[in-house]
XYZ file of C-alpha atoms in Angstrom:
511
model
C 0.000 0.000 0.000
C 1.305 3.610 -0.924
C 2.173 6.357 1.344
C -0.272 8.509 0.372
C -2.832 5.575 0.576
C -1.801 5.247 4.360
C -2.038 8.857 4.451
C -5.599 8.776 3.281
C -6.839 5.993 5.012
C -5.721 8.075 8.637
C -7.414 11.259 7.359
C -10.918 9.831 6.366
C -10.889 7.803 9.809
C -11.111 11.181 11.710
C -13.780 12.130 9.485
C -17.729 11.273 10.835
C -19.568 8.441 9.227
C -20.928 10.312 6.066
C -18.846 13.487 5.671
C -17.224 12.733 2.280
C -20.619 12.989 0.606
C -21.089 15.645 -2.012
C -23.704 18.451 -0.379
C -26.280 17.951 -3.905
C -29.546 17.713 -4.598
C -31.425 14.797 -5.912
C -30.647 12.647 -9.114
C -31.604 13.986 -12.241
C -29.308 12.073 -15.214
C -30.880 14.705 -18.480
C -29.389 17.771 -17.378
C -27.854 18.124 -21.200
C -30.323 16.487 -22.719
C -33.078 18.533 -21.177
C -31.265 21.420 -22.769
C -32.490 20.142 -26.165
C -36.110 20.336 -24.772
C -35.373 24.008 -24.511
C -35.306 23.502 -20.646
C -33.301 23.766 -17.592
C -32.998 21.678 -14.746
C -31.705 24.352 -12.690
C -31.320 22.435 -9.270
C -28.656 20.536 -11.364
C -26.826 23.234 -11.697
C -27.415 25.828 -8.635
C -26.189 25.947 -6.271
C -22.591 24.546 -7.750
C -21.970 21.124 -6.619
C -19.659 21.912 -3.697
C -17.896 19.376 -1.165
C -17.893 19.354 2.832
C -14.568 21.068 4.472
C -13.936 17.331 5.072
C -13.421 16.401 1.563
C -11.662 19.779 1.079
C -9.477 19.312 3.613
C -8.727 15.668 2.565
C -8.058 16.766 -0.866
C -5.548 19.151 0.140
C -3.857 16.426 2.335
C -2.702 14.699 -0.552
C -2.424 17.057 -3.551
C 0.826 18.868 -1.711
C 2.778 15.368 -1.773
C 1.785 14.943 -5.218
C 2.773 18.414 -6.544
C 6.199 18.458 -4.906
C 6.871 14.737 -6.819
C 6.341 16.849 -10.073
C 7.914 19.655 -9.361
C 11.319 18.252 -7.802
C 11.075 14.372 -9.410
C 9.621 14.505 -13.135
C 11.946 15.817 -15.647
C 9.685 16.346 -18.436
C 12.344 17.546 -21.100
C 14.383 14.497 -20.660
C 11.311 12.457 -21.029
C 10.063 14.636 -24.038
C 13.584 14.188 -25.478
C 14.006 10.318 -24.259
C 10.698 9.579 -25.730
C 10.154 7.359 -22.245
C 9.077 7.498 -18.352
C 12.436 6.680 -16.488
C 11.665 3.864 -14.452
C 12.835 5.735 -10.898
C 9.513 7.948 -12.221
C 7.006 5.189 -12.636
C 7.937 4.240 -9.402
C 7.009 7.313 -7.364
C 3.913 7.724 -9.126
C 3.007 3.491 -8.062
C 4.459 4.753 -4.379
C 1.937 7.628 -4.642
C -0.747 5.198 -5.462
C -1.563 7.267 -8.338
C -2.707 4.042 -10.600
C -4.996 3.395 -8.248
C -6.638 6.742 -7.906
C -10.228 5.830 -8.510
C -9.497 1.885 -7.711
C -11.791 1.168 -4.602
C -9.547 1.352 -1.120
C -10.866 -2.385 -0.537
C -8.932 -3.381 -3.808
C -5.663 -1.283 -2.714
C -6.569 1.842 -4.357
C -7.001 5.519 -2.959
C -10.679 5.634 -3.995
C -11.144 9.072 -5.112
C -14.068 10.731 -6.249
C -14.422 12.074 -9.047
C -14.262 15.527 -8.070
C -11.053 14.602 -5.855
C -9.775 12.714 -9.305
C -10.587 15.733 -11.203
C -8.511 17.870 -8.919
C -5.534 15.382 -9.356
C -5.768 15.974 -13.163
C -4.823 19.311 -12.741
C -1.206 18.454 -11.303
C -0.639 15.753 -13.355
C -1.451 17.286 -16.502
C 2.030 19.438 -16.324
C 3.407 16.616 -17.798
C 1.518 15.301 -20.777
C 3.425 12.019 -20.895
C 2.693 11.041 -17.749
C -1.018 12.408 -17.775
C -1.694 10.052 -20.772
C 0.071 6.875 -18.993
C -1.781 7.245 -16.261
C -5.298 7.955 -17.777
C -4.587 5.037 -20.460
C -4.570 3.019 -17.524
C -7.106 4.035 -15.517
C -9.817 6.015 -17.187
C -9.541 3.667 -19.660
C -7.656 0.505 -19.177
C -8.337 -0.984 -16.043
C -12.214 1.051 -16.287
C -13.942 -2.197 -17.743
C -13.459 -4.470 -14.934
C -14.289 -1.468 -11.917
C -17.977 -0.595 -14.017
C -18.765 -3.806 -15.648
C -16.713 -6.469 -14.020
C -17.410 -9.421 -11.542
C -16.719 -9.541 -8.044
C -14.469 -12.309 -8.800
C -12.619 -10.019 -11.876
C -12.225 -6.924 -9.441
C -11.183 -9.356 -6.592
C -8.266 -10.542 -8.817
C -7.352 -7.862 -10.727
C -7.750 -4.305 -9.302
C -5.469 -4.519 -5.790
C -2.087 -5.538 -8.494
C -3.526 -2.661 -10.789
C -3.953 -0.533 -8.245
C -0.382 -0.559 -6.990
C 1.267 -0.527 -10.347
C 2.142 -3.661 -10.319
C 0.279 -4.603 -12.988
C -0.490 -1.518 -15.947
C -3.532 -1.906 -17.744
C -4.158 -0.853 -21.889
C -7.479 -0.497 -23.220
C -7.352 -2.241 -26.731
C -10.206 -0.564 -29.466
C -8.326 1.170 -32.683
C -7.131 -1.294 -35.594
C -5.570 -0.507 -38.632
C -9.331 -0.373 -40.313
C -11.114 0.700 -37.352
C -11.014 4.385 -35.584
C -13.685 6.277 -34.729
C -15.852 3.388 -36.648
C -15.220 1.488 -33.460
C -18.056 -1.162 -34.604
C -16.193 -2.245 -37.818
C -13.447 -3.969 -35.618
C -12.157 -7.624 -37.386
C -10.038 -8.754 -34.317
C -11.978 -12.056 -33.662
C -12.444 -14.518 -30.591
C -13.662 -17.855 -31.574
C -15.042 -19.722 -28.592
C -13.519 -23.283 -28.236
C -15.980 -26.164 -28.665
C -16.076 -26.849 -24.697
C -17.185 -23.471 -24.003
C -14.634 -22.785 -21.373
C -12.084 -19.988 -23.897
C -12.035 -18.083 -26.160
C -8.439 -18.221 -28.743
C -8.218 -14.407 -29.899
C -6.677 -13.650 -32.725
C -6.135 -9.845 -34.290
C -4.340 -6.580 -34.314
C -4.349 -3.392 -32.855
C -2.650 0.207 -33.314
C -1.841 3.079 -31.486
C -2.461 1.376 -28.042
C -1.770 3.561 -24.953
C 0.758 1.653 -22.947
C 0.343 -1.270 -25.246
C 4.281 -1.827 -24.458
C 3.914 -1.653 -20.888
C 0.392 -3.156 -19.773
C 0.630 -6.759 -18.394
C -3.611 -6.561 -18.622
C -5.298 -5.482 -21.470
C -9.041 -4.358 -22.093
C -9.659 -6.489 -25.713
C -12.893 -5.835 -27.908
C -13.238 -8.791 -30.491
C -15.872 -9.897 -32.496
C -17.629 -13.384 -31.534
C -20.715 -14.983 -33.060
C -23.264 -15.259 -30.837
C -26.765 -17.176 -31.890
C -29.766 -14.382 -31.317
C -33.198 -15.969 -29.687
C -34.684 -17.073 -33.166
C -31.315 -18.836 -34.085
C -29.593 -17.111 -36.655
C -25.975 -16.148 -35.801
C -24.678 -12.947 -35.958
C -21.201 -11.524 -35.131
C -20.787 -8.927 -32.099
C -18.578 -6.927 -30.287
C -17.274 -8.776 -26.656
C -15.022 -7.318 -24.022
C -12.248 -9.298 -22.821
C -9.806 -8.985 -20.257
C -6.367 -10.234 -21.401
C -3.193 -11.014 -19.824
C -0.025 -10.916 -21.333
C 0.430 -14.271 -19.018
C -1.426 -16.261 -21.285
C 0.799 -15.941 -24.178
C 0.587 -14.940 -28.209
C 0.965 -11.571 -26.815
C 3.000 -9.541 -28.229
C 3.900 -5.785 -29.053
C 5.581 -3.862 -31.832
C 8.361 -0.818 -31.324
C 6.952 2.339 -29.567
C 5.418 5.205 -32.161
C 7.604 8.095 -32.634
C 4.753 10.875 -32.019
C 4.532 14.424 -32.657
C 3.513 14.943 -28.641
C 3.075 13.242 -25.247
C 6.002 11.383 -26.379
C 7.215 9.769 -23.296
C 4.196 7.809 -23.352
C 4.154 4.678 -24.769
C 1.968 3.954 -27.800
C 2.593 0.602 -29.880
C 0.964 -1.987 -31.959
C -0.509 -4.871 -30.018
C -0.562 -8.364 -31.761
C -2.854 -11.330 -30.851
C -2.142 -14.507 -32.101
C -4.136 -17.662 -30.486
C -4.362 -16.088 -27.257
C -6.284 -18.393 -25.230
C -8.882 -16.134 -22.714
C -10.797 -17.672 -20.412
C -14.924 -17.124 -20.306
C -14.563 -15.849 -17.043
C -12.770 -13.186 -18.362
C -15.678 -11.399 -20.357
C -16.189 -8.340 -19.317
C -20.279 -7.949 -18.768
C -22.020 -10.054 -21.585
C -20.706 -12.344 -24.814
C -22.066 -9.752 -27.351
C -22.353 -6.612 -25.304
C -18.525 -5.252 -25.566
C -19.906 -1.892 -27.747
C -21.826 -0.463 -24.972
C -18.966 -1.698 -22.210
C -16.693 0.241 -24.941
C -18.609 3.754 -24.935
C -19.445 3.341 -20.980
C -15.809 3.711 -20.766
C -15.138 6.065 -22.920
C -18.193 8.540 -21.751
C -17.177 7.924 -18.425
C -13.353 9.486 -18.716
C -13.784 12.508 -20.765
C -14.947 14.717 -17.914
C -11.631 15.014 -16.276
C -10.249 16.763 -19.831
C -11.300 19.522 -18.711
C -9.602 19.966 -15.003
C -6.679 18.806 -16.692
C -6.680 21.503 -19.552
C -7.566 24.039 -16.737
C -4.431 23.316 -14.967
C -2.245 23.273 -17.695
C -3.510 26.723 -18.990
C -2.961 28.420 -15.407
C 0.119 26.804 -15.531
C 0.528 28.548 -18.965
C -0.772 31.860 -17.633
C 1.658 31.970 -14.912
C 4.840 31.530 -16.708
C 3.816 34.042 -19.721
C 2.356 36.580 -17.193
C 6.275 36.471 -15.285
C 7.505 37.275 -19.028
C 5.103 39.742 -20.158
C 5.476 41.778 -16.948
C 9.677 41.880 -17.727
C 9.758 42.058 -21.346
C 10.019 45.599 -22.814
C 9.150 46.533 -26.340
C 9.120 50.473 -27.171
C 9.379 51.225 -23.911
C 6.792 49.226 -22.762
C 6.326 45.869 -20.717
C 4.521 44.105 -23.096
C 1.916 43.443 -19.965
C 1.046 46.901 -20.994
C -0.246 46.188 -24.436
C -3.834 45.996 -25.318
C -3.637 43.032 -27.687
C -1.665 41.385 -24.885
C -4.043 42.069 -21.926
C -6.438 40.907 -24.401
C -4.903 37.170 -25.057
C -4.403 36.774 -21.432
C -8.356 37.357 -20.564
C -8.974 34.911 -23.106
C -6.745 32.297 -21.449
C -8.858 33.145 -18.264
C -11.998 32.803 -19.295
C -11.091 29.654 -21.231
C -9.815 27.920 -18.075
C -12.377 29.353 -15.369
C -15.200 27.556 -18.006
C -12.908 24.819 -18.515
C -12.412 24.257 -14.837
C -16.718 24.822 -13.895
C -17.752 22.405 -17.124
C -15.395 19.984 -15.467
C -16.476 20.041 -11.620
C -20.254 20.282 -12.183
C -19.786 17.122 -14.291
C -17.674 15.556 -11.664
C -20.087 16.672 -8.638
C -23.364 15.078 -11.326
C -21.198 12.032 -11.656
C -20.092 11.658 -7.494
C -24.064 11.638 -6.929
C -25.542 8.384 -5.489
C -26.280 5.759 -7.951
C -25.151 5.869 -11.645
C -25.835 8.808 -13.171
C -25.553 9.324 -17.204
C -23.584 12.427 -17.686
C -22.642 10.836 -21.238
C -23.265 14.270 -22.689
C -22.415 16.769 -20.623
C -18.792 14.730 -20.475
C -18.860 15.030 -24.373
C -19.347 18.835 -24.159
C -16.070 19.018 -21.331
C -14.219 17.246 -23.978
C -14.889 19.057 -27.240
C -14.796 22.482 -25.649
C -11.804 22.032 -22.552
C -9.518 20.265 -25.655
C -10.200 23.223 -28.847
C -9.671 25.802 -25.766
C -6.527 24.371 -24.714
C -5.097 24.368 -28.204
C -6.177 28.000 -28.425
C -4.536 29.072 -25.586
C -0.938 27.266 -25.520
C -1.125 29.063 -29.429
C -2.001 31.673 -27.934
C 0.529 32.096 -25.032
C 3.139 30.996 -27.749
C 2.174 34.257 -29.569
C 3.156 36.005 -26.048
C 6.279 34.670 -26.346
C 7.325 35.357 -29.470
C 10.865 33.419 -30.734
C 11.600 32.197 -27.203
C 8.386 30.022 -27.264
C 9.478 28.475 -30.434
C 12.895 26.935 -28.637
C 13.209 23.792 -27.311
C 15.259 25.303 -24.558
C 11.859 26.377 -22.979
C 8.852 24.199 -22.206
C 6.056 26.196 -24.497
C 6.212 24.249 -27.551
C 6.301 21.180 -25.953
C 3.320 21.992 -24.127
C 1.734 22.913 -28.092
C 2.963 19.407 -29.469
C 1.535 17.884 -26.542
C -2.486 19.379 -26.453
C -2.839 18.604 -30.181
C -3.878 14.999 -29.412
C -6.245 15.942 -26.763
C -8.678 17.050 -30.077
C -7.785 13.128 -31.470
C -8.546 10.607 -28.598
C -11.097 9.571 -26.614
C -13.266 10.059 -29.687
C -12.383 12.945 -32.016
C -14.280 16.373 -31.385
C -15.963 15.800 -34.820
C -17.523 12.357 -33.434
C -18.422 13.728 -30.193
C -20.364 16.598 -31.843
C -22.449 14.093 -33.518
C -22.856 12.413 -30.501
C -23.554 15.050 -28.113
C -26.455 16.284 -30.954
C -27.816 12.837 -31.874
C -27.791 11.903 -28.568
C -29.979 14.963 -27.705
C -32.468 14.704 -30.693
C -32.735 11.414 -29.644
C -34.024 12.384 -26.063
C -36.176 15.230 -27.318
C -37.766 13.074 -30.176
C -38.635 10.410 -27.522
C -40.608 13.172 -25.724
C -42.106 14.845 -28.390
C -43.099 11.211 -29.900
C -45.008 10.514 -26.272
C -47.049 13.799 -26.420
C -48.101 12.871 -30.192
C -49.332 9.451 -28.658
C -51.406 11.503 -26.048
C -53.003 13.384 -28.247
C -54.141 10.818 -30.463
C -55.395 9.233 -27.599
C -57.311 12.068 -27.118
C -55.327 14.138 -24.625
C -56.691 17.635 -25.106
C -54.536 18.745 -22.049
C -51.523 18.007 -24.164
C -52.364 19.253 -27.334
C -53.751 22.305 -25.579
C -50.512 22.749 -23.999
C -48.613 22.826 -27.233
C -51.158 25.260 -28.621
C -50.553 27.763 -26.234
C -47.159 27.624 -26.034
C -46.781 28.016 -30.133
C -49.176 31.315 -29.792
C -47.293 32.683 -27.229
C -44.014 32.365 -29.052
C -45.847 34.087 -32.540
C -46.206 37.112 -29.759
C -42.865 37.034 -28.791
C -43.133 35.096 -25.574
C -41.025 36.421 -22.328
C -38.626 33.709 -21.614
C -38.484 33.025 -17.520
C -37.093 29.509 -16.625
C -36.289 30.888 -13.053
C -32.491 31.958 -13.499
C -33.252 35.546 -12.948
C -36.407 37.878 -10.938
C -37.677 37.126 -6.851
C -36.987 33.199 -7.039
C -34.245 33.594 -9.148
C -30.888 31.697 -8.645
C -28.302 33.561 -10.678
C -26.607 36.347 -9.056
C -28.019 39.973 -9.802
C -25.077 41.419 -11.625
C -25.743 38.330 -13.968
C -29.180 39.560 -14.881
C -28.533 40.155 -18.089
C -26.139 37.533 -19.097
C -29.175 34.896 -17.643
C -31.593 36.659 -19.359
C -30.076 35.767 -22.760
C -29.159 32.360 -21.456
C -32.610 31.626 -20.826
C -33.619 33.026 -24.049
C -30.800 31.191 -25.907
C -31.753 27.729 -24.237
C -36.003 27.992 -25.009
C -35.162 28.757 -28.654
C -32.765 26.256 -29.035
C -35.554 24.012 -28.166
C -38.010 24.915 -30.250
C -35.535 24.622 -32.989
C -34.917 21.323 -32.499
C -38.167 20.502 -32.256
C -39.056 22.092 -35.708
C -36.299 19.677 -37.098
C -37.653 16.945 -35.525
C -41.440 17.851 -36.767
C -39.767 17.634 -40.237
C -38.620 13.879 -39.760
């Protein structure tokens, strides 16, 4: 058990029965997709998810031991330059317990919330190498077997994951398969005593594919459907390198996060037990996006804390470079790209812990969505603002001597994985057409049924918007939530979100 595991373990036993619990309201799991029905849940949203003085102070007991490792033990030129973690590195972050982060305590791990794992990100994303190795293995990797898995797969598998002993890879992309994750040809062919599977296929640009002793596998299998007929689908597997035909090919030579390691991982008879499905023979798609939709949120912590990072280090050079005189703090167009960096990370950093504080809510919330919208926006804003703190710097941010373009090379992928921001667009507005055509389906029912209370109800509401309606959905006025100096800015919010969802359901009319 790690240090800071210890550590933990001594702080939350002081703590009363209970405290750690996120101060929120009820469960509500549409708060996006309500958005689409041109309405807002506000309760979701105010007041701001916030966390007992406990929590707080528990947080803070361990993110001090875990800053000073990355300040005074990670060299992140040499591993830019090196194109590899040093191995005295991956061993202070296993003595941290930081592969176990979110790992249960009763499996080894430090059992974080999210909100507590979102606060993490921010530290850890200084070094984008180690951010990726880290989240390949845990918001990804090992993620499977802790939301789908057994008792009997956690029981074996998390407490070695956990402590590092074991690194987990999470194997999806093949040569013919990307963001077309469905069209995958590795295959597992179950053996005629129904006890294995022998696995047999290919895949690229695996996260720690060199390193992982346990890997997440999606294969196809043929399964026979309830009227007979066989059909091929998607089944998650958990794999160790243990059972041989494993193997790996050299590590990518990337533009960024190049320290981490990213390889081809080969399959070749690899016999897998039927114990070692992950949920059901046939239902490895939706295990697949259930991991994926359940990582993204912490995107955008982690692109907060790299842009204050950012922010701090141009700041110390705008305020002691002169130009014409003039600190170039002093400039308009400066001033100007440093509000932008502000504003980018304060909405980065609120997307991110209202998702987190949704997601820490008892039971099992589907913030699928709203995790979509921390990605797409927290990744394009990051890019923005290391080009434009780059722009700060002029020539010196170009040199290798300095960490700035590093810190460029390194936030271009964050637009790439974990689905690209042109899939997740589609997904975030399918996914909400979907919710508001199921609702808009049900009131047609009702009114063929002979609902006059329904159809009157749409009546009304179309007249009133031919007069120009007056938007209130609460934000603002005597019961209002939003602040008063943010009368205006609520006013068009509320405005913004009704229209939006009458929009959508004028598309969906046209269907």
């Amino acid at each position: 058990m790690s240090g800071l595991s210890l550590l933990l373990r001594a702080a939350r036993a002081a703590f009363p029965a209970g405290a750690r619990q996120l101060r929120t309201g009820g469960l509500r799991s549409a708060y996006a997709k309500e958005l689409f029905l041109g309405k807002m849940w506000k309760e979701e949203v105010f007041p701001y998810p916030e966390i007992s003085n406990e929590e707080l102070e528990e947080i803070n007991q361990f993110v001090g031991p875990v800053e000073k490792f990355f300040s005074e033990e990670v060299d992140s030129k040499k591993i830019d330059q090196d194109a590899k973690i040093p191995p005295e590195t991956l061993k202070g972050l296993k003595n941290l317990g930081l592969f176990g982060m979110q790992i249960p305590e009763e499996y080894g791990g430090l059992g974080l919330s999210n909100t507590m794992y979102a606060r993490l990100g921010e530290i850890i994303s200084l070094d984008g190498s180690v951010a990726v190795t880290l989240a390949a293995h845990q918001a990804i990797g090992l993620k499977g077997i802790l939301i789908a898995g057994t008792d009997e797969q956690k029981a074996k598998y998390l407490p070695k994951l956990a402590s590092g002993e074991h690194i987990a890879a999470f194997c999806l992309t093949e040569p013919g398969s990307g963001s077309d994750a469905a069209s995958i040809q590795t295959r597992a062919t179950m053996s005629e005593d129904g006890k294995s599977f022998l696995l047999n296929g290919s895949k690229i640009w695996i996260s720690n594919g060199g390193l992982a002793d346990i890997f997440t596998v999606f294969a196809r299998t043929e399964i026979v459907d309830n009227d007979g007929a066989k059909k091929d689908k998607i089944t998650a597997l958990i794999v160790e390198r243990a059972f041989g035909g494993v193997t790996n090919g050299k590590p990518e030579d990337k533009l960024g996060i190049r320290g981490s390691n990213t390889c081809e991982v080969h399959f070749e008879n690899t016999k897998v037990p039927v114990e070692n499905v992950i949920g059901e023979i046939g239902g490895g798609f939706k295990v697949a996006m259930n991991i994926l939709n359940s990582g993204r949120f912490s995107m955008g912590s982690a692109s907060a804390g790299l842009i204050k990072k950012l922010i701090e280090m141009t700041a110390e050079y705008a305020c002691t470079r002169k130009q014409f005189n003039k600190k170039l703090s002093d400039f308009g167009l400066i001033q100007e790209k440093f509000t932008l960096m502000a504003v980018k990370a304060y909405v980065m950093e609120s997307m991110a812990y209202l998702t987190a504080g949704m997601m820490d809510r008892p039971g099992v919330p589907d913030c699928s969505v709203e995790a979509a919208m921390v990605k797409v926006f927290s990744s394009e804003g990051a890019w923005i603002c290391v080009s434009e703190a780059l722009q700060v710097l002029g020539g010196l941010g170009y040199m290798k001597d300095y960490p700035y373009e590093r810190y460029l090379r390194d936030s271009r992928i964050l637009l790439i994985f974990e689905g690209t921001n042109e899939i997740l667009r589609m997904y975030i507005a399918l996914t909400g057409m979907q919710y508001a055509g199921k609702i808009l389906t049900g009131k047609i029912k009702e009114i063929k049924k002979g609902n006059v209370g329904v159809a009157l109800e749409i009546f009304v509401n179309k007249f009133r918007d031919s007069l120009g309606r007056k938007v209130d959905l609460g934000l603002v006025g005597e019961a209002g939530v939003a602040h008063p100096s943010l009368e205006e800015s609520s006013k068009k919010l509320e405005e913004n979100i009704y229209y939006f969802g009458t929009t959508v359901e004028g598309l969906l009319r046209r269907l």
